[in-house]
mmCIF file of C-alpha atoms and ligand atoms in Angstrom:
data_model
loop_
_atom_site.group_PDB
_atom_site.id
_atom_site.type_symbol
_atom_site.label_atom_id
_atom_site.label_comp_id
_atom_site.label_asym_id
_atom_site.label_seq_id
_atom_site.Cartn_x
_atom_site.Cartn_y
_atom_site.Cartn_z
ATOM 1 C CA UNK C 1 33.393 0.540 13.985
ATOM 2 C CA UNK C 2 34.096 -2.936 15.241
ATOM 3 C CA UNK C 3 33.208 -4.790 12.078
ATOM 4 C CA UNK C 4 35.286 -2.477 9.888
ATOM 5 C CA UNK C 5 38.312 -2.833 12.130
ATOM 6 C CA UNK C 6 37.997 -6.554 12.057
ATOM 7 C CA UNK C 7 37.793 -6.377 8.301
ATOM 8 C CA UNK C 8 40.865 -4.185 8.016
ATOM 9 C CA UNK C 9 43.012 -5.939 10.558
ATOM 10 C CA UNK C 10 42.317 -9.533 9.657
ATOM 11 C CA UNK C 11 41.799 -11.252 6.405
ATOM 12 C CA UNK C 12 38.948 -13.194 7.930
ATOM 13 C CA UNK C 13 36.314 -11.454 5.866
ATOM 14 C CA UNK C 14 34.109 -14.512 6.109
ATOM 15 C CA UNK C 15 33.761 -14.007 9.833
ATOM 16 C CA UNK C 16 31.726 -10.952 8.935
ATOM 17 C CA UNK C 17 28.879 -13.009 7.584
ATOM 18 C CA UNK C 18 25.893 -12.113 9.701
ATOM 19 C CA UNK C 19 27.467 -8.859 10.866
ATOM 20 C CA UNK C 20 24.532 -6.518 11.240
ATOM 21 C CA UNK C 21 26.181 -3.492 9.648
ATOM 22 C CA UNK C 22 26.073 -4.632 6.058
ATOM 23 C CA UNK C 23 27.930 -1.441 5.181
ATOM 24 C CA UNK C 24 31.117 -3.189 6.134
ATOM 25 C CA UNK C 25 30.954 -6.301 4.041
ATOM 26 C CA UNK C 26 29.278 -7.789 1.021
ATOM 27 C CA UNK C 27 25.836 -6.751 -0.017
ATOM 28 C CA UNK C 28 23.428 -4.333 1.581
ATOM 29 C CA UNK C 29 20.698 -6.570 2.924
ATOM 30 C CA UNK C 30 17.155 -5.264 2.638
ATOM 31 C CA UNK C 31 14.200 -7.246 3.978
ATOM 32 C CA UNK C 32 10.754 -7.246 2.452
ATOM 33 C CA UNK C 33 7.569 -8.772 3.891
ATOM 34 C CA UNK C 34 4.529 -9.213 1.693
ATOM 35 C CA UNK C 35 1.274 -11.145 1.254
ATOM 36 C CA UNK C 36 2.493 -13.318 -1.609
ATOM 37 C CA UNK C 37 -0.164 -15.951 -0.926
ATOM 38 C CA UNK C 38 -3.538 -16.030 0.818
ATOM 39 C CA UNK C 39 -6.463 -13.627 0.822
ATOM 40 C CA UNK C 40 -4.602 -10.518 -0.422
ATOM 41 C CA UNK C 41 -2.098 -12.342 -2.642
ATOM 42 C CA UNK C 42 -2.399 -9.865 -5.510
ATOM 43 C CA UNK C 43 -1.382 -6.988 -3.190
ATOM 44 C CA UNK C 44 1.844 -8.681 -2.103
ATOM 45 C CA UNK C 45 2.647 -10.014 -5.559
ATOM 46 C CA UNK C 46 2.261 -6.631 -7.286
ATOM 47 C CA UNK C 47 4.157 -4.797 -4.591
ATOM 48 C CA UNK C 48 6.960 -7.358 -4.632
ATOM 49 C CA UNK C 49 7.251 -7.226 -8.423
ATOM 50 C CA UNK C 50 7.644 -3.444 -8.311
ATOM 51 C CA UNK C 51 10.145 -3.634 -5.476
ATOM 52 C CA UNK C 52 12.190 -6.314 -7.211
ATOM 53 C CA UNK C 53 12.282 -4.378 -10.474
ATOM 54 C CA UNK C 54 13.660 -1.333 -8.646
ATOM 55 C CA UNK C 55 16.333 -3.395 -6.894
ATOM 56 C CA UNK C 56 17.372 -5.002 -10.182
ATOM 57 C CA UNK C 57 17.645 -1.584 -11.846
ATOM 58 C CA UNK C 58 19.636 -0.155 -8.923
ATOM 59 C CA UNK C 59 22.036 -3.096 -8.989
ATOM 60 C CA UNK C 60 22.399 -2.988 -12.777
ATOM 61 C CA UNK C 61 23.402 0.669 -12.443
ATOM 62 C CA UNK C 62 26.177 -0.215 -9.987
ATOM 63 C CA UNK C 63 24.263 -0.554 -6.700
ATOM 64 C CA UNK C 64 24.511 1.836 -3.751
ATOM 65 C CA UNK C 65 27.728 2.886 -1.974
ATOM 66 C CA UNK C 66 29.565 0.544 -4.333
ATOM 67 C CA UNK C 67 27.559 -2.449 -3.092
ATOM 68 C CA UNK C 68 24.702 -4.499 -4.416
ATOM 69 C CA UNK C 69 21.359 -4.529 -2.669
ATOM 70 C CA UNK C 70 20.303 -8.020 -1.699
ATOM 71 C CA UNK C 71 16.533 -8.225 -1.287
ATOM 72 C CA UNK C 72 15.294 -10.979 1.004
ATOM 73 C CA UNK C 73 11.526 -11.421 0.739
ATOM 74 C CA UNK C 74 9.269 -13.244 3.191
ATOM 75 C CA UNK C 75 5.639 -14.222 2.628
ATOM 76 C CA UNK C 76 3.233 -13.575 5.515
ATOM 77 C CA UNK C 77 0.462 -15.509 3.702
ATOM 78 C CA UNK C 78 -1.973 -12.601 4.331
ATOM 79 C CA UNK C 79 -2.266 -13.941 7.883
ATOM 80 C CA UNK C 80 -2.401 -12.011 11.142
ATOM 81 C CA UNK C 81 0.625 -12.732 13.324
ATOM 82 C CA UNK C 82 2.933 -13.781 10.479
ATOM 83 C CA UNK C 83 4.325 -10.319 9.714
ATOM 84 C CA UNK C 84 5.807 -10.030 13.204
ATOM 85 C CA UNK C 85 7.431 -13.447 12.865
ATOM 86 C CA UNK C 86 8.977 -12.865 9.446
ATOM 87 C CA UNK C 87 10.167 -9.321 10.184
ATOM 88 C CA UNK C 88 11.849 -10.488 13.383
ATOM 89 C CA UNK C 89 13.616 -13.119 11.294
ATOM 90 C CA UNK C 90 14.636 -10.626 8.591
ATOM 91 C CA UNK C 91 16.215 -8.352 11.193
ATOM 92 C CA UNK C 92 17.785 -10.785 13.629
ATOM 93 C CA UNK C 93 18.720 -13.697 11.401
ATOM 94 C CA UNK C 94 19.280 -12.130 7.979
ATOM 95 C CA UNK C 95 20.706 -8.850 9.268
ATOM 96 C CA UNK C 96 18.449 -6.604 7.167
ATOM 97 C CA UNK C 97 19.460 -2.940 7.483
ATOM 98 C CA UNK C 98 16.011 -1.745 6.373
ATOM 99 C CA UNK C 99 12.573 -3.241 5.850
ATOM 100 C CA UNK C 100 10.133 -2.684 2.964
ATOM 101 C CA UNK C 101 6.426 -3.497 3.480
ATOM 102 C CA UNK C 102 3.492 -3.958 3.834
ATOM 103 C CA UNK C 103 0.516 -3.092 1.701
ATOM 104 C CA UNK C 104 -2.239 -3.788 4.260
ATOM 105 C CA UNK C 105 -2.225 -1.379 7.193
ATOM 106 C CA UNK C 106 -2.946 -4.023 9.856
ATOM 107 C CA UNK C 107 0.142 -5.968 8.779
ATOM 108 C CA UNK C 108 2.338 -2.849 8.669
ATOM 109 C CA UNK C 109 1.092 -2.058 12.169
ATOM 110 C CA UNK C 110 2.248 -5.494 13.312
ATOM 111 C CA UNK C 111 5.802 -5.121 12.029
ATOM 112 C CA UNK C 112 6.383 -1.404 12.617
ATOM 113 C CA UNK C 113 6.992 -1.677 16.416
ATOM 114 C CA UNK C 114 9.602 -4.377 15.754
ATOM 115 C CA UNK C 115 11.481 -2.181 13.256
ATOM 116 C CA UNK C 116 11.175 0.808 15.584
ATOM 117 C CA UNK C 117 12.557 -1.030 18.624
ATOM 118 C CA UNK C 118 15.485 -2.353 16.562
ATOM 119 C CA UNK C 119 16.224 1.106 15.067
ATOM 120 C CA UNK C 120 15.721 -0.342 11.596
ATOM 121 C CA UNK C 121 14.020 1.992 9.084
ATOM 122 C CA UNK C 122 10.812 0.615 7.594
ATOM 123 C CA UNK C 123 9.136 2.008 4.488
ATOM 124 C CA UNK C 124 5.572 0.948 3.802
ATOM 125 C CA UNK C 125 4.820 1.270 0.100
ATOM 126 C CA UNK C 126 1.073 1.581 0.408
ATOM 127 C CA UNK C 127 -0.388 1.333 3.911
ATOM 128 C CA UNK C 128 -2.611 4.357 4.284
ATOM 129 C CA UNK C 129 -3.784 4.204 7.925
ATOM 130 C CA UNK C 130 -2.277 7.162 9.847
ATOM 131 C CA UNK C 131 -1.272 4.968 12.807
ATOM 132 C CA UNK C 132 1.419 3.187 10.763
ATOM 133 C CA UNK C 133 3.953 6.029 10.783
ATOM 134 C CA UNK C 134 2.756 7.221 14.200
ATOM 135 C CA UNK C 135 4.454 4.082 15.566
ATOM 136 C CA UNK C 136 7.749 5.922 15.663
ATOM 137 C CA UNK C 137 10.465 7.908 13.945
ATOM 138 C CA UNK C 138 11.909 4.938 12.005
ATOM 139 C CA UNK C 139 8.642 4.300 10.143
ATOM 140 C CA UNK C 140 7.972 5.910 6.746
ATOM 141 C CA UNK C 141 5.596 5.509 3.828
ATOM 142 C CA UNK C 142 5.624 6.586 0.181
ATOM 143 C CA UNK C 143 1.840 6.961 -0.162
ATOM 144 C CA UNK C 144 -0.879 9.342 1.005
ATOM 145 C CA UNK C 145 -2.934 8.648 4.133
ATOM 146 C CA UNK C 146 -6.618 7.895 4.686
ATOM 147 C CA UNK C 147 -7.776 11.249 6.087
ATOM 148 C CA UNK C 148 -7.002 12.472 2.544
ATOM 149 C CA UNK C 149 -8.395 9.407 0.745
ATOM 150 C CA UNK C 150 -11.593 9.538 2.842
ATOM 151 C CA UNK C 151 -12.098 13.192 1.975
ATOM 152 C CA UNK C 152 -11.479 12.505 -1.721
ATOM 153 C CA UNK C 153 -14.207 9.855 -1.788
ATOM 154 C CA UNK C 154 -16.593 11.973 0.331
ATOM 155 C CA UNK C 155 -16.290 14.804 -2.194
ATOM 156 C CA UNK C 156 -16.632 12.353 -5.057
ATOM 157 C CA UNK C 157 -19.859 10.950 -3.531
ATOM 158 C CA UNK C 158 -21.272 14.435 -3.120
ATOM 159 C CA UNK C 159 -20.170 15.996 -6.400
ATOM 160 C CA UNK C 160 -20.019 13.181 -8.946
ATOM 161 C CA UNK C 161 -22.450 10.602 -7.588
ATOM 162 C CA UNK C 162 -24.679 13.436 -6.332
ATOM 163 C CA UNK C 163 -25.418 11.289 -3.279
ATOM 164 C CA UNK C 164 -27.131 12.860 -0.289
ATOM 165 C CA UNK C 165 -27.612 9.681 1.733
ATOM 166 C CA UNK C 166 -24.830 7.106 1.929
ATOM 167 C CA UNK C 167 -24.487 3.782 3.764
ATOM 168 C CA UNK C 168 -21.048 2.677 5.000
ATOM 169 C CA UNK C 169 -20.152 -1.018 5.234
ATOM 170 C CA UNK C 170 -16.937 -1.612 7.194
ATOM 171 C CA UNK C 171 -14.573 -4.561 7.731
ATOM 172 C CA UNK C 172 -14.079 -4.459 11.501
ATOM 173 C CA UNK C 173 -11.091 -6.801 11.286
ATOM 174 C CA UNK C 174 -9.077 -4.252 9.297
ATOM 175 C CA UNK C 175 -7.443 -1.079 10.635
ATOM 176 C CA UNK C 176 -7.481 0.256 7.088
ATOM 177 C CA UNK C 177 -11.223 -0.259 6.706
ATOM 178 C CA UNK C 178 -12.122 1.208 10.096
ATOM 179 C CA UNK C 179 -9.942 4.254 9.522
ATOM 180 C CA UNK C 180 -11.120 4.927 5.987
ATOM 181 C CA UNK C 181 -14.778 4.525 7.048
ATOM 182 C CA UNK C 182 -14.276 7.092 9.804
ATOM 183 C CA UNK C 183 -12.527 9.651 7.584
ATOM 184 C CA UNK C 184 -15.085 9.166 4.811
ATOM 185 C CA UNK C 185 -17.982 9.736 7.218
ATOM 186 C CA UNK C 186 -16.427 12.895 8.623
ATOM 187 C CA UNK C 187 -15.826 14.263 5.132
ATOM 188 C CA UNK C 188 -19.265 13.342 3.817
ATOM 189 C CA UNK C 189 -21.123 14.894 6.743
ATOM 190 C CA UNK C 190 -18.955 18.003 6.417
ATOM 191 C CA UNK C 191 -19.938 18.209 2.736
ATOM 192 C CA UNK C 192 -23.609 18.233 3.792
ATOM 193 C CA UNK C 193 -24.372 14.522 3.322
ATOM 194 C CA UNK C 194 -26.113 12.129 5.651
ATOM 195 C CA UNK C 195 -24.935 8.667 6.741
ATOM 196 C CA UNK C 196 -28.119 6.601 6.785
ATOM 197 C CA UNK C 197 -26.690 3.210 7.738
ATOM 198 C CA UNK C 198 -23.440 1.942 9.272
ATOM 199 C CA UNK C 199 -22.883 -1.787 9.295
ATOM 200 C CA UNK C 200 -19.936 -4.134 9.835
ATOM 201 C CA UNK C 201 -18.551 -7.324 8.352
ATOM 202 C CA UNK C 202 -15.494 -9.446 9.074
ATOM 203 C CA UNK C 203 -12.928 -9.717 6.268
ATOM 204 C CA UNK C 204 -13.227 -13.234 4.820
ATOM 205 C CA UNK C 205 -17.002 -13.509 5.407
ATOM 206 C CA UNK C 206 -18.920 -15.151 2.581
ATOM 207 C CA UNK C 207 -22.490 -14.041 3.271
ATOM 208 C CA UNK C 208 -23.239 -10.333 3.408
ATOM 209 C CA UNK C 209 -26.932 -10.486 2.548
ATOM 210 C CA UNK C 210 -28.267 -9.822 6.041
ATOM 211 C CA UNK C 211 -26.419 -6.515 6.367
ATOM 212 C CA UNK C 212 -27.082 -5.582 2.727
ATOM 213 C CA UNK C 213 -30.807 -6.078 3.265
ATOM 214 C CA UNK C 214 -30.689 -3.742 6.257
ATOM 215 C CA UNK C 215 -28.732 -1.228 4.150
ATOM 216 C CA UNK C 216 -31.341 -1.465 1.390
ATOM 217 C CA UNK C 217 -34.031 -0.706 3.970
ATOM 218 C CA UNK C 218 -32.312 2.612 4.742
ATOM 219 C CA UNK C 219 -32.698 3.676 1.054
ATOM 220 C CA UNK C 220 -29.183 5.088 0.513
ATOM 221 C CA UNK C 221 -28.221 6.823 -2.747
ATOM 222 C CA UNK C 222 -24.882 4.958 -2.705
ATOM 223 C CA UNK C 223 -22.892 2.526 -0.519
ATOM 224 C CA UNK C 224 -19.281 3.071 0.522
ATOM 225 C CA UNK C 225 -17.348 -0.168 1.115
ATOM 226 C CA UNK C 226 -13.838 0.515 2.433
ATOM 227 C CA UNK C 227 -12.609 -3.079 2.179
ATOM 228 C CA UNK C 228 -10.278 -5.324 0.205
ATOM 229 C CA UNK C 229 -11.061 -6.727 -3.226
ATOM 230 C CA UNK C 230 -12.298 -10.244 -2.398
ATOM 231 C CA UNK C 231 -14.891 -9.015 0.084
ATOM 232 C CA UNK C 232 -15.764 -5.988 -2.072
ATOM 233 C CA UNK C 233 -16.462 -8.186 -5.125
ATOM 234 C CA UNK C 234 -18.709 -10.536 -3.139
ATOM 235 C CA UNK C 235 -20.520 -7.565 -1.609
ATOM 236 C CA UNK C 236 -21.204 -6.135 -5.095
ATOM 237 C CA UNK C 237 -22.544 -9.511 -6.284
ATOM 238 C CA UNK C 238 -24.822 -9.967 -3.289
ATOM 239 C CA UNK C 239 -26.035 -6.354 -3.405
ATOM 240 C CA UNK C 240 -27.293 -7.017 -6.965
ATOM 241 C CA UNK C 241 -28.856 -10.302 -5.853
ATOM 242 C CA UNK C 242 -30.966 -8.619 -3.179
ATOM 243 C CA UNK C 243 -31.896 -5.748 -5.522
ATOM 244 C CA UNK C 244 -29.761 -3.040 -3.939
ATOM 245 C CA UNK C 245 -29.207 -1.217 -7.206
ATOM 246 C CA UNK C 246 -27.343 1.932 -6.159
ATOM 247 C CA UNK C 247 -23.685 2.703 -6.930
ATOM 248 C CA UNK C 248 -21.130 0.977 -4.715
ATOM 249 C CA UNK C 249 -17.743 2.578 -4.294
ATOM 250 C CA UNK C 250 -14.561 2.034 -2.327
ATOM 251 C CA UNK C 251 -10.923 2.950 -1.753
ATOM 252 C CA UNK C 252 -7.540 1.627 -2.864
ATOM 253 C CA UNK C 253 -8.267 -1.789 -1.309
ATOM 254 C CA UNK C 254 -10.476 -2.559 -4.319
ATOM 255 C CA UNK C 255 -7.575 -2.450 -6.751
ATOM 256 C CA UNK C 256 -6.906 -5.952 -8.009
ATOM 257 C CA UNK C 257 -7.578 -7.820 -11.226
ATOM 258 C CA UNK C 258 -9.453 -10.235 -8.931
ATOM 259 C CA UNK C 259 -12.119 -7.570 -8.330
ATOM 260 C CA UNK C 260 -13.423 -8.013 -11.879
ATOM 261 C CA UNK C 261 -12.564 -11.714 -12.064
ATOM 262 C CA UNK C 262 -14.738 -12.437 -9.025
ATOM 263 C CA UNK C 263 -17.283 -9.634 -9.383
ATOM 264 C CA UNK C 264 -17.771 -9.734 -13.182
ATOM 265 C CA UNK C 265 -20.935 -7.815 -14.171
ATOM 266 C CA UNK C 266 -21.736 -6.955 -10.562
ATOM 267 C CA UNK C 267 -18.723 -4.622 -10.285
ATOM 268 C CA UNK C 268 -19.396 -2.816 -13.583
ATOM 269 C CA UNK C 269 -20.003 0.883 -12.963
ATOM 270 C CA UNK C 270 -18.402 0.899 -9.520
ATOM 271 C CA UNK C 271 -15.715 3.426 -8.566
ATOM 272 C CA UNK C 272 -12.693 3.436 -6.308
ATOM 273 C CA UNK C 273 -9.846 5.745 -5.383
ATOM 274 C CA UNK C 274 -6.208 4.720 -5.618
ATOM 275 C CA UNK C 275 -2.652 6.018 -5.947
ATOM 276 C CA UNK C 276 -1.680 5.613 -9.536
ATOM 277 C CA UNK C 277 -3.016 4.967 -13.009
ATOM 278 C CA UNK C 278 -0.601 3.855 -15.714
ATOM 279 C CA UNK C 279 -2.485 5.993 -18.255
ATOM 280 C CA UNK C 280 -1.653 9.309 -16.539
ATOM 281 C CA UNK C 281 1.990 9.027 -17.184
ATOM 282 C CA UNK C 282 4.944 11.250 -16.472
ATOM 283 C CA UNK C 283 8.105 10.402 -18.438
ATOM 284 C CA UNK C 284 9.416 8.426 -15.488
ATOM 285 C CA UNK C 285 6.137 6.575 -15.183
ATOM 286 C CA UNK C 286 6.193 5.716 -18.904
ATOM 287 C CA UNK C 287 9.688 4.283 -18.504
ATOM 288 C CA UNK C 288 8.517 2.299 -15.493
ATOM 289 C CA UNK C 289 5.457 0.911 -17.305
ATOM 290 C CA UNK C 290 7.654 -0.213 -20.221
ATOM 291 C CA UNK C 291 10.261 -1.815 -17.940
ATOM 292 C CA UNK C 292 7.584 -3.531 -15.849
ATOM 293 C CA UNK C 293 5.818 -4.927 -18.908
ATOM 294 C CA UNK C 294 9.104 -6.197 -20.314
ATOM 295 C CA UNK C 295 10.017 -7.841 -17.007
ATOM 296 C CA UNK C 296 6.630 -9.418 -16.250
ATOM 297 C CA UNK C 297 5.259 -10.784 -19.535
ATOM 298 C CA UNK C 298 3.386 -7.709 -20.700
ATOM 299 C CA UNK C 299 1.537 -7.226 -17.393
ATOM 300 C CA UNK C 300 0.471 -3.643 -16.656
ATOM 301 C CA UNK C 301 1.618 -2.305 -13.261
ATOM 302 C CA UNK C 302 -1.009 -1.333 -10.692
ATOM 303 C CA UNK C 303 -0.712 1.101 -7.764
ATOM 304 C CA UNK C 304 0.949 -1.421 -5.488
ATOM 305 C CA UNK C 305 3.589 -2.249 -8.100
ATOM 306 C CA UNK C 306 4.358 1.441 -8.635
ATOM 307 C CA UNK C 307 4.509 2.152 -4.898
ATOM 308 C CA UNK C 308 6.650 -0.941 -4.257
ATOM 309 C CA UNK C 309 9.058 0.382 -6.876
ATOM 310 C CA UNK C 310 9.068 3.841 -5.283
ATOM 311 C CA UNK C 311 9.669 2.430 -1.781
ATOM 312 C CA UNK C 312 12.866 0.687 -2.918
ATOM 313 C CA UNK C 313 14.003 3.768 -4.866
ATOM 314 C CA UNK C 314 13.450 6.012 -1.838
ATOM 315 C CA UNK C 315 15.419 3.627 0.367
ATOM 316 C CA UNK C 316 18.335 3.477 -2.086
ATOM 317 C CA UNK C 317 18.318 7.273 -2.314
ATOM 318 C CA UNK C 318 18.343 7.505 1.498
ATOM 319 C CA UNK C 319 21.227 5.075 1.892
ATOM 320 C CA UNK C 320 23.169 6.964 -0.764
ATOM 321 C CA UNK C 321 22.653 10.325 0.921
ATOM 322 C CA UNK C 322 23.396 8.817 4.360
ATOM 323 C CA UNK C 323 26.676 7.454 2.962
ATOM 324 C CA UNK C 324 26.049 4.451 5.177
ATOM 325 C CA UNK C 325 23.538 1.714 5.865
ATOM 326 C CA UNK C 326 23.534 2.449 9.584
ATOM 327 C CA UNK C 327 19.885 2.552 10.753
ATOM 328 C CA UNK C 328 19.949 5.948 12.449
ATOM 329 C CA UNK C 329 21.826 7.611 9.570
ATOM 330 C CA UNK C 330 19.477 6.157 6.958
ATOM 331 C CA UNK C 331 16.508 7.237 9.083
ATOM 332 C CA UNK C 332 17.757 10.836 9.095
ATOM 333 C CA UNK C 333 18.325 10.772 5.344
ATOM 334 C CA UNK C 334 14.874 9.302 4.655
ATOM 335 C CA UNK C 335 13.252 11.972 6.826
ATOM 336 C CA UNK C 336 14.934 14.593 4.615
ATOM 337 C CA UNK C 337 13.606 13.132 1.335
ATOM 338 C CA UNK C 338 12.551 16.031 -0.834
ATOM 339 C CA UNK C 339 11.246 16.222 -4.406
ATOM 340 C CA UNK C 340 12.503 12.757 -5.254
ATOM 341 C CA UNK C 341 11.424 11.804 -8.761
ATOM 342 C CA UNK C 342 9.142 8.837 -8.201
ATOM 343 C CA UNK C 343 6.859 6.871 -10.487
ATOM 344 C CA UNK C 344 3.780 7.898 -8.474
ATOM 345 C CA UNK C 345 4.768 11.579 -8.480
ATOM 346 C CA UNK C 346 7.316 13.843 -6.760
ATOM 347 C CA UNK C 347 8.082 12.408 -3.358
ATOM 348 C CA UNK C 348 8.554 14.617 -0.306
ATOM 349 C CA UNK C 349 8.422 13.194 3.213
ATOM 350 C CA UNK C 350 6.608 15.457 5.687
ATOM 351 C CA UNK C 351 7.225 15.843 9.440
ATOM 352 C CA UNK C 352 4.949 12.853 10.095
ATOM 353 C CA UNK C 353 7.048 10.667 7.747
ATOM 354 C CA UNK C 354 4.177 10.427 5.257
ATOM 355 C CA UNK C 355 4.166 11.376 1.586
ATOM 356 C CA UNK C 356 1.816 14.039 0.320
ATOM 357 C CA UNK C 357 0.458 12.853 -3.022
ATOM 358 C CA UNK C 358 -2.521 13.142 -5.295
ATOM 359 C CA UNK C 359 -5.132 10.392 -5.625
ATOM 360 C CA UNK C 360 -6.784 9.047 -8.753
ATOM 361 C CA UNK C 361 -10.343 7.803 -9.145
ATOM 362 C CA UNK C 362 -10.977 4.809 -11.379
ATOM 363 C CA UNK C 363 -14.211 3.373 -12.754
ATOM 364 C CA UNK C 364 -14.801 -0.288 -13.560
ATOM 365 C CA UNK C 365 -15.890 -0.419 -17.187
ATOM 366 C CA UNK C 366 -15.866 -3.396 -19.533
ATOM 367 C CA UNK C 367 -13.903 -5.402 -16.984
ATOM 368 C CA UNK C 368 -11.129 -2.762 -16.973
ATOM 369 C CA UNK C 369 -10.205 0.123 -14.695
ATOM 370 C CA UNK C 370 -10.812 3.398 -16.471
ATOM 371 C CA UNK C 371 -9.152 6.592 -15.294
ATOM 372 C CA UNK C 372 -11.738 9.189 -14.209
ATOM 373 C CA UNK C 373 -9.845 11.994 -12.480
ATOM 374 C CA UNK C 374 -6.855 13.059 -10.428
ATOM 375 C CA UNK C 375 -7.492 14.757 -7.088
ATOM 376 C CA UNK C 376 -4.735 16.893 -5.617
ATOM 377 C CA UNK C 377 -4.226 17.327 -1.874
HETATM 378 N N1 LIG T 401 -4.052 1.232 1.595
HETATM 379 C C1 LIG T 401 -4.414 -0.117 1.912
HETATM 380 C C2 LIG T 401 -4.150 -0.334 3.403
HETATM 381 O O1 LIG T 401 -3.568 0.484 4.021
HETATM 382 C C3 LIG T 401 -3.654 -1.108 1.088
HETATM 383 C C4 LIG T 401 -3.654 -0.906 -0.393
HETATM 384 C C5 LIG T 401 -2.800 -0.009 -0.995
HETATM 385 C C6 LIG T 401 -4.506 -1.596 -1.207
HETATM 386 C C7 LIG T 401 -2.796 0.213 -2.386
HETATM 387 C C8 LIG T 401 -4.516 -1.403 -2.569
HETATM 388 C C9 LIG T 401 -3.684 -0.466 -3.176
HETATM 389 O O2 LIG T 401 -4.504 -1.323 3.992
#
């Protein structure tokens, strides 16, 4: 390889700075893009904290292929358009050999084509829309997908909430929301339920009362809101205000301490599905919870933190098995990931480059998220 030869034949190691094959010099550069600020700031922050902890542990244990991993993180401010910009920069300017991110499916869908066309492996920690990994063979994820999550919540609505008639309230700006709404509806109808109202909002809206009044008019037994936490909390508040007093429930997008901070009493008794609960702990998970708390002032890790951690661990494992940080070789190694011990459960990558994992259902109780059950695929 050109860079290696240069390295061996001249002493001008510094000329290698910026060389795209970081396997030949210095650190292994890994790029991360995340919503560290803006509307979904808690998603990006949690995910980044988990990712960083993993990288620190890997480096403390000697790194990979005798090199340290250097994590370069860019904030997309939760804004559409920014992920493409920062991921282009991470690849072309910083020379990242792999990319970690994002949480939100729409943002992963923005960056995935860029990684794919540059033959740079991308691992999304927690984007659940199926289209993310369908982008191409360099795109992976360490979480389950929404056809599964939608079915889990459809069965939950039928069996636990005993709902026969459900209304679905979807964020049309979000690929995640649209996908999860669709898979939920399919599952619920299959389980014998009836969808009595389907209405839309735009993520970031402040007034949901018009649609909620229409939903109330359809007399549902429960309302499914596949959205993100800020909107979900406001929807719960306004549902109470207009006297829509049936259970509201959602998916992983509800998981944030902001849900209870914003929603307070209005989110009490609501349910949502997610990937991980620190209280159902394997030994590895217990170790992770302790390390995370020690690193971040006693803070308890959420699903995004655990999945961020697992995404970095899976990448390091892939690079190790590839024996190289070359994109195509790492891609092949990642595709062969099997039974990797991960904080969120054993990790095996299937032929669609997705992970097959169980889901957990949590209930909001006393301002906390209480573990209800684990649902296996
Ligand atoms: N699954 C969501 C999406 O794809 C993101 C998310 C993951 C939110 C995990 C919370 C917890 O957009």
